Amino acid sequence: MISATIVTAAMLAIGDELLSGRTKDKNIGHLADMLTLVGIDLREVRIVADDEAAIVESVNALRGRYDHVFTSGGIGPTHDDITADAIAKAFGVECIHEPRAMELLGAMYKRRGMEFTDSRKRMARMPVGAEHIVNPVSTAPGFRIGNVYVMAGVPQVFQAMLDTLLPTLHAGTPILSRTVRSPFGEGDIGVPLTEVQKKHPQTSIGSYPKFDGRSFSTEIVIRARDPSFLDAAEADVAAMIDAISRTRAP
Amino acid sequence: MISATIVTAAMLAIGDELLSGRTKDKNIGHLADMLTLVGIDLREVRIVADDEAAIVESVNALRGRYDHVFTSGGIGPTHDDITADAIAKAFGVECIHEPRAMELLGAMYKRRGMEFTDSRKRMARMPVGAEHIVNPVSTAPGFRIGNVYVMAGVPQVFQAMLDTLLPTLHAGTPILSRTVRSPFGEGDIGVPLTEVQKKHPQTSIGSYPKFDGRSFSTEIVIRARDPSFLDAAEADVAAMIDAISRTRAP
C-alpha cells in the first residue's frame, strides 16, 4: 500500500487457452472497469499457462507487491484445473476438499440427479484456511486466501463472483446494476452505445449478446455506485434503443 | 530456448488505458493466434502502465527468459508514449531520434501538408542500434532491439507490423491472408463464422467491423501458412455469406 488512500491491485489470468488464442480473455477488461469504478488502482496483469511453477511464481510476486490479487481460471473439474493446488503451494499450505464446498456441490448434483464424480469434487479443492467467494451462477465457489481472490475463468461466473466480492473490499460500497434489454444485436448498438458510455464515465456499461437461433439481441448492463448515475445512463440507453427502432420502422 | 524445436515468446502490453478499462486489449488474442499459427509458443503475457520502471523491469525479466518478446503500445506522439525510452533504458543504451525514421516521417508529413512537430518527432525515437519494423498503415515504424520487438498499440497497426515481422522470425514461412467482404455486421455473422473457424483450425479468421454511418458491414480476414487451407476456409466463408443472404431475401 503506497498511502492510506491508494489501494493497488493486480490480476493473474490463468489458462493455456488464453495463450494459444483459442479463448479471447474478457475478464481483464471487466476487472479493470470494475476496479476503476470502486477506486482501486489496477497496476499489473499477467497471463500464465496452467503450469504450477508459473502460477506459484506469479502469485507470490504479485501478492507481495499489491494490496489485492485477483485470479481467473483453472478452478473447474478437469485435470488441467490446477489453480487451487498451485495457490496452496504458493502459500505453503495443504490443499483439501473443503467440507462446506463438498456439501454445496454434493447437494447441487443430487438435486440435478447427477453423479458427484471425482473430477467434479476437484471443484471443492481449496487451500486450508481459505474463505468461500459465493458463485450464484453455477455453485462451485471461488475462494480468498490472504490478499488473493481466486475466481472462475468463465466470464459470467467471474463477473458474478466479483459482484459479490467487491463490496467487501472497498468500505462496503456496493455496485448497483441495471439491465436494459435491446432487441438489436451488438452490431447495431455498438457505435451509439460507445457514445452513451463516453457521456457517462461514472458508469460501466457492458453488452452481452443473446442469440435465439434466428437473430441477435443484447442485454445491456449498466453498473455504478450511485443510483443517480444509473438513472441518467439508463435513460440514455433507452433513448438510444428508441432511436434505432425508429430507423427500422417502415 | 528449451530445445532446438521449441521457440518461446512473451508479450508485454503497455498502456494506462488497458489497466483502467478504457481500452479493451485486442492485441494479446491476435498475437496468440498468429504465434500458434507459426508454431511459436506464447508462454506469458504482462500488462503494465505507461511507467518507466514497470516497463524496464518487465522487459528485462521477459527478454532473459523467452526467445522473443513482443510489446504493444506507447510509441505514439504524446507525452505518455515512453516505451522507446524505457526499452533503451532496459538495454542500457541511448535513445535517439533515429535518422531514417525522421526522414520517413518528415516526408510523410510534408506530403500531407502537416507540420512535423516535436511531439510527432517522438515517433522517430528508438534505442541506438535498433532496426525498423515497417508500418505500412501509418508510416511511424516499430523497432527491434535484441530479441524485443516494439510495436504499436492500435490493433490495425500492431497487426500490420506483425504481418511484416513474423516471416522473418520463423524460417521465413510467410503467413498468407485473404479478405472477404461481408455486407452483414458482426452480430449477423458471429455465430456461423465461429463454426467456420472451428472447421478450419489451421487458419486464423478475424472479423473487422465497418460502419458507414447507416449500417455495419464486415471485412473477414483469413490467415494461414498454406494456400490450400486458405482456399477451403474462403469457400466456407463465401457459402456462409450466401446462406445469410438467402435468409434476408424477400
mmCIF file of C-alpha atoms in Angstrom, chain B residues 21-230:
data_model
loop_
_atom_site.group_PDB
_atom_site.id
_atom_site.type_symbol
_atom_site.label_atom_id
_atom_site.label_comp_id
_atom_site.label_asym_id
_atom_site.label_seq_id
_atom_site.Cartn_x
_atom_site.Cartn_y
_atom_site.Cartn_z
ATOM 1 C CA GLY B 21 -10.587 -0.422 -18.685
ATOM 2 C CA ARG B 22 -10.972 2.487 -21.099
ATOM 3 C CA THR B 23 -9.449 0.359 -23.866
ATOM 4 C CA LYS B 24 -10.093 -3.360 -24.170
ATOM 5 C CA ASP B 25 -6.931 -5.040 -25.462
ATOM 6 C CA LYS B 26 -7.226 -6.785 -28.825
ATOM 7 C CA ASN B 27 -3.555 -7.433 -29.484
ATOM 8 C CA ILE B 28 -2.954 -10.247 -26.998
ATOM 9 C CA GLY B 29 -5.527 -12.548 -28.589
ATOM 10 C CA HIS B 30 -4.309 -11.696 -32.078
ATOM 11 C CA LEU B 31 -0.657 -12.328 -31.226
ATOM 12 C CA ALA B 32 -1.664 -15.614 -29.552
ATOM 13 C CA ASP B 33 -3.472 -16.711 -32.720
ATOM 14 C CA MET B 34 -0.614 -15.756 -35.020
ATOM 15 C CA LEU B 35 2.121 -17.339 -32.899
ATOM 16 C CA THR B 36 0.104 -20.559 -32.685
ATOM 17 C CA LEU B 37 -0.147 -20.481 -36.473
ATOM 18 C CA VAL B 38 3.637 -20.218 -36.929
ATOM 19 C CA GLY B 39 4.463 -22.665 -34.134
ATOM 20 C CA ILE B 40 5.905 -20.217 -31.591
ATOM 21 C CA ASP B 41 4.883 -20.979 -28.013
ATOM 22 C CA LEU B 42 3.447 -17.921 -26.204
ATOM 23 C CA ARG B 43 4.231 -18.585 -22.533
ATOM 24 C CA GLU B 44 3.436 -15.387 -20.662
ATOM 25 C CA VAL B 45 1.758 -12.027 -21.093
ATOM 26 C CA ARG B 46 2.094 -8.975 -18.900
ATOM 27 C CA ILE B 47 0.192 -5.714 -18.990
ATOM 28 C CA VAL B 48 1.818 -2.711 -17.346
ATOM 29 C CA ALA B 49 1.149 1.032 -17.189
ATOM 30 C CA ASP B 50 2.990 3.792 -19.087
ATOM 31 C CA ASP B 51 5.526 3.767 -16.279
ATOM 32 C CA GLU B 52 9.258 3.611 -16.979
ATOM 33 C CA ALA B 53 10.224 1.456 -14.009
ATOM 34 C CA ALA B 54 7.444 -1.054 -14.710
ATOM 35 C CA ILE B 55 8.372 -1.332 -18.405
ATOM 36 C CA VAL B 56 12.112 -1.677 -17.718
ATOM 37 C CA GLU B 57 11.606 -4.352 -15.079
ATOM 38 C CA SER B 58 9.126 -6.376 -17.133
ATOM 39 C CA VAL B 59 11.019 -6.268 -20.400
ATOM 40 C CA ASN B 60 14.252 -7.297 -18.691
ATOM 41 C CA ALA B 61 12.510 -10.173 -16.872
ATOM 42 C CA LEU B 62 10.883 -11.415 -20.063
ATOM 43 C CA ARG B 63 13.747 -10.981 -22.553
ATOM 44 C CA GLY B 64 16.043 -13.040 -20.368
ATOM 45 C CA ARG B 65 13.579 -15.867 -20.135
ATOM 46 C CA TYR B 66 11.976 -16.217 -23.573
ATOM 47 C CA ASP B 67 13.277 -16.356 -27.145
ATOM 48 C CA HIS B 68 11.141 -13.475 -28.345
ATOM 49 C CA VAL B 69 9.370 -10.602 -26.568
ATOM 50 C CA PHE B 70 6.656 -8.634 -28.364
ATOM 51 C CA THR B 71 5.490 -5.302 -26.968
ATOM 52 C CA SER B 72 2.444 -3.216 -27.896
ATOM 53 C CA GLY B 73 1.691 0.401 -27.138
ATOM 54 C CA GLY B 74 3.367 3.610 -26.069
ATOM 55 C CA ILE B 75 5.144 4.564 -29.319
ATOM 56 C CA GLY B 76 2.819 7.385 -30.380
ATOM 57 C CA PRO B 77 3.338 11.168 -30.311
ATOM 58 C CA THR B 78 2.004 12.114 -26.874
ATOM 59 C CA HIS B 79 3.818 12.768 -23.622
ATOM 60 C CA ASP B 80 2.777 9.426 -22.136
ATOM 61 C CA ASP B 81 4.328 7.470 -25.034
ATOM 62 C CA ILE B 82 7.510 6.475 -23.217
ATOM 63 C CA THR B 83 8.052 2.940 -24.498
ATOM 64 C CA ALA B 84 11.064 3.704 -26.763
ATOM 65 C CA ASP B 85 12.896 5.494 -23.954
ATOM 66 C CA ALA B 86 12.052 2.769 -21.441
ATOM 67 C CA ILE B 87 13.267 0.000 -23.777
ATOM 68 C CA ALA B 88 16.531 1.900 -24.355
ATOM 69 C CA LYS B 89 16.954 2.152 -20.593
ATOM 70 C CA ALA B 90 16.271 -1.592 -20.217
ATOM 71 C CA PHE B 91 19.090 -2.288 -22.702
ATOM 72 C CA GLY B 92 21.355 0.361 -21.185
ATOM 73 C CA VAL B 93 21.712 2.305 -24.443
ATOM 74 C CA GLU B 94 20.881 5.836 -25.540
ATOM 75 C CA CYS B 95 17.504 6.694 -27.082
ATOM 76 C CA ILE B 96 17.762 8.894 -30.179
ATOM 77 C CA HIS B 97 15.652 10.431 -32.920
ATOM 78 C CA GLU B 98 16.635 7.736 -35.425
ATOM 79 C CA PRO B 99 17.700 9.424 -38.710
ATOM 80 C CA ARG B 100 15.864 7.159 -41.164
ATOM 81 C CA ALA B 101 12.660 7.288 -39.119
ATOM 82 C CA MET B 102 12.972 11.101 -39.058
ATOM 83 C CA GLU B 103 13.246 11.061 -42.871
ATOM 84 C CA LEU B 104 10.248 8.759 -43.348
ATOM 85 C CA LEU B 105 8.048 10.750 -41.004
ATOM 86 C CA GLY B 106 9.261 14.134 -42.274
ATOM 87 C CA ALA B 107 8.471 13.147 -45.866
ATOM 88 C CA MET B 108 5.040 11.818 -44.904
ATOM 89 C CA TYR B 109 4.017 14.986 -43.054
ATOM 90 C CA LYS B 110 5.364 17.109 -45.906
ATOM 91 C CA ARG B 111 3.252 15.154 -48.433
ATOM 92 C CA ARG B 112 0.204 15.697 -46.243
ATOM 93 C CA GLY B 113 0.974 19.396 -45.756
ATOM 94 C CA MET B 114 1.230 18.956 -41.994
ATOM 95 C CA GLU B 115 3.809 20.340 -39.619
ATOM 96 C CA PHE B 116 6.400 17.836 -38.309
ATOM 97 C CA THR B 117 6.065 18.974 -34.714
ATOM 98 C CA ASP B 118 8.257 17.998 -31.775
ATOM 99 C CA SER B 119 5.576 15.678 -30.476
ATOM 100 C CA ARG B 120 5.343 13.937 -33.878
ATOM 101 C CA LYS B 121 9.134 13.629 -33.851
ATOM 102 C CA ARG B 122 8.750 11.486 -30.711
ATOM 103 C CA MET B 123 7.573 8.715 -33.052
ATOM 104 C CA ALA B 124 11.115 8.533 -34.515
ATOM 105 C CA ARG B 125 12.677 7.746 -31.139
ATOM 106 C CA MET B 126 14.483 4.402 -30.881
ATOM 107 C CA PRO B 127 17.309 2.896 -28.855
ATOM 108 C CA VAL B 128 20.679 3.163 -30.617
ATOM 109 C CA GLY B 129 21.192 0.045 -32.739
ATOM 110 C CA ALA B 130 17.502 -0.722 -33.221
ATOM 111 C CA GLU B 131 16.195 -1.928 -36.604
ATOM 112 C CA HIS B 132 12.918 -0.735 -38.075
ATOM 113 C CA ILE B 133 9.739 -2.798 -38.160
ATOM 114 C CA VAL B 134 7.853 -1.471 -41.183
ATOM 115 C CA ASN B 135 4.487 0.201 -40.580
ATOM 116 C CA PRO B 136 2.511 0.035 -43.831
ATOM 117 C CA VAL B 137 -0.552 1.640 -42.221
ATOM 118 C CA SER B 138 0.663 4.912 -40.719
ATOM 119 C CA THR B 139 4.416 5.153 -41.508
ATOM 120 C CA ALA B 140 5.788 5.546 -37.939
ATOM 121 C CA PRO B 141 7.951 2.425 -37.606
ATOM 122 C CA GLY B 142 8.192 -0.049 -34.777
ATOM 123 C CA PHE B 143 11.619 -1.440 -33.965
ATOM 124 C CA ARG B 144 13.612 -4.466 -32.930
ATOM 125 C CA ILE B 145 16.443 -4.446 -30.436
ATOM 126 C CA GLY B 146 17.936 -7.752 -29.350
ATOM 127 C CA ASN B 147 15.036 -10.201 -29.036
ATOM 128 C CA VAL B 148 12.487 -7.470 -28.269
ATOM 129 C CA TYR B 149 10.000 -6.328 -30.937
ATOM 130 C CA VAL B 150 8.377 -2.986 -30.163
ATOM 131 C CA MET B 151 5.085 -2.381 -31.938
ATOM 132 C CA ALA B 152 2.122 -0.020 -31.907
ATOM 133 C CA GLY B 153 -0.917 -0.403 -29.672
ATOM 134 C CA VAL B 154 -3.552 0.451 -32.302
ATOM 135 C CA PRO B 155 -4.721 -3.005 -33.395
ATOM 136 C CA GLN B 156 -4.658 -2.345 -37.166
ATOM 137 C CA VAL B 157 -1.062 -1.102 -36.912
ATOM 138 C CA PHE B 158 0.021 -3.842 -34.496
ATOM 139 C CA GLN B 159 -1.368 -6.458 -36.866
ATOM 140 C CA ALA B 160 0.248 -4.932 -39.949
ATOM 141 C CA MET B 161 3.634 -4.714 -38.194
ATOM 142 C CA LEU B 162 3.304 -8.316 -37.042
ATOM 143 C CA ASP B 163 2.492 -9.432 -40.593
ATOM 144 C CA THR B 164 5.768 -7.969 -41.832
ATOM 145 C CA LEU B 165 7.709 -9.254 -38.826
ATOM 146 C CA LEU B 166 6.602 -12.874 -38.411
ATOM 147 C CA PRO B 167 8.027 -14.284 -41.659
ATOM 148 C CA THR B 168 11.467 -13.031 -40.577
ATOM 149 C CA LEU B 169 11.255 -14.919 -37.275
ATOM 150 C CA HIS B 170 10.232 -18.358 -38.296
ATOM 151 C CA ALA B 171 12.329 -19.798 -41.091
ATOM 152 C CA GLY B 172 10.792 -17.290 -43.428
ATOM 153 C CA THR B 173 7.446 -19.059 -43.781
ATOM 154 C CA PRO B 174 5.134 -16.225 -44.727
ATOM 155 C CA ILE B 175 1.564 -16.089 -43.486
ATOM 156 C CA LEU B 176 -0.856 -15.650 -46.336
ATOM 157 C CA SER B 177 -4.120 -13.794 -45.999
ATOM 158 C CA ARG B 178 -7.332 -13.459 -47.921
ATOM 159 C CA THR B 179 -10.019 -10.817 -47.282
ATOM 160 C CA VAL B 180 -13.715 -11.496 -47.874
ATOM 161 C CA ARG B 181 -16.177 -8.606 -47.640
ATOM 162 C CA SER B 182 -19.452 -9.344 -45.873
ATOM 163 C CA PRO B 183 -22.408 -6.968 -46.292
ATOM 164 C CA PHE B 184 -23.601 -8.085 -42.836
ATOM 165 C CA GLY B 185 -22.479 -6.853 -39.419
ATOM 166 C CA GLU B 186 -20.675 -8.908 -36.804
ATOM 167 C CA GLY B 187 -23.950 -9.545 -34.997
ATOM 168 C CA ASP B 188 -25.222 -11.468 -38.013
ATOM 169 C CA ILE B 189 -22.083 -13.392 -38.876
ATOM 170 C CA GLY B 190 -20.705 -14.062 -35.363
ATOM 171 C CA VAL B 191 -22.190 -17.489 -34.731
ATOM 172 C CA PRO B 192 -21.789 -19.012 -38.214
ATOM 173 C CA LEU B 193 -18.262 -17.568 -38.508
ATOM 174 C CA THR B 194 -17.304 -19.300 -35.246
ATOM 175 C CA GLU B 195 -18.426 -22.573 -36.835
ATOM 176 C CA VAL B 196 -16.297 -21.895 -39.908
ATOM 177 C CA GLN B 197 -13.295 -21.154 -37.669
ATOM 178 C CA LYS B 198 -13.827 -24.437 -35.772
ATOM 179 C CA LYS B 199 -13.967 -26.352 -39.051
ATOM 180 C CA HIS B 200 -10.673 -24.768 -40.194
ATOM 181 C CA PRO B 201 -8.299 -24.886 -37.218
ATOM 182 C CA GLN B 202 -5.225 -24.359 -39.418
ATOM 183 C CA THR B 203 -6.437 -20.882 -40.238
ATOM 184 C CA SER B 204 -6.954 -17.805 -38.113
ATOM 185 C CA ILE B 205 -10.143 -15.988 -39.078
ATOM 186 C CA GLY B 206 -10.687 -12.422 -37.876
ATOM 187 C CA SER B 207 -13.563 -10.040 -38.483
ATOM 188 C CA TYR B 208 -13.244 -6.283 -38.654
ATOM 189 C CA PRO B 209 -16.460 -4.270 -38.460
ATOM 190 C CA LYS B 210 -17.019 -1.309 -40.748
ATOM 191 C CA PHE B 211 -19.678 1.322 -40.184
ATOM 192 C CA ASP B 212 -20.634 3.693 -42.994
ATOM 193 C CA GLY B 213 -22.854 5.894 -40.812
ATOM 194 C CA ARG B 214 -26.000 3.896 -41.611
ATOM 195 C CA SER B 215 -25.185 0.214 -41.322
ATOM 196 C CA PHE B 216 -22.490 -2.250 -40.421
ATOM 197 C CA SER B 217 -20.576 -4.496 -42.760
ATOM 198 C CA THR B 218 -17.562 -6.659 -42.024
ATOM 199 C CA GLU B 219 -14.209 -7.495 -43.537
ATOM 200 C CA ILE B 220 -13.372 -11.094 -42.831
ATOM 201 C CA VAL B 221 -9.634 -11.817 -42.911
ATOM 202 C CA ILE B 222 -8.463 -15.427 -43.190
ATOM 203 C CA ARG B 223 -4.803 -16.173 -42.420
ATOM 204 C CA ALA B 224 -2.883 -19.413 -42.940
ATOM 205 C CA ARG B 225 0.549 -20.631 -43.962
ATOM 206 C CA ASP B 226 -0.711 -22.977 -46.674
ATOM 207 C CA PRO B 227 -2.824 -21.674 -49.582
ATOM 208 C CA SER B 228 -4.928 -24.853 -49.662
ATOM 209 C CA PHE B 229 -6.152 -24.124 -46.113
ATOM 210 C CA LEU B 230 -6.958 -20.575 -47.238
#
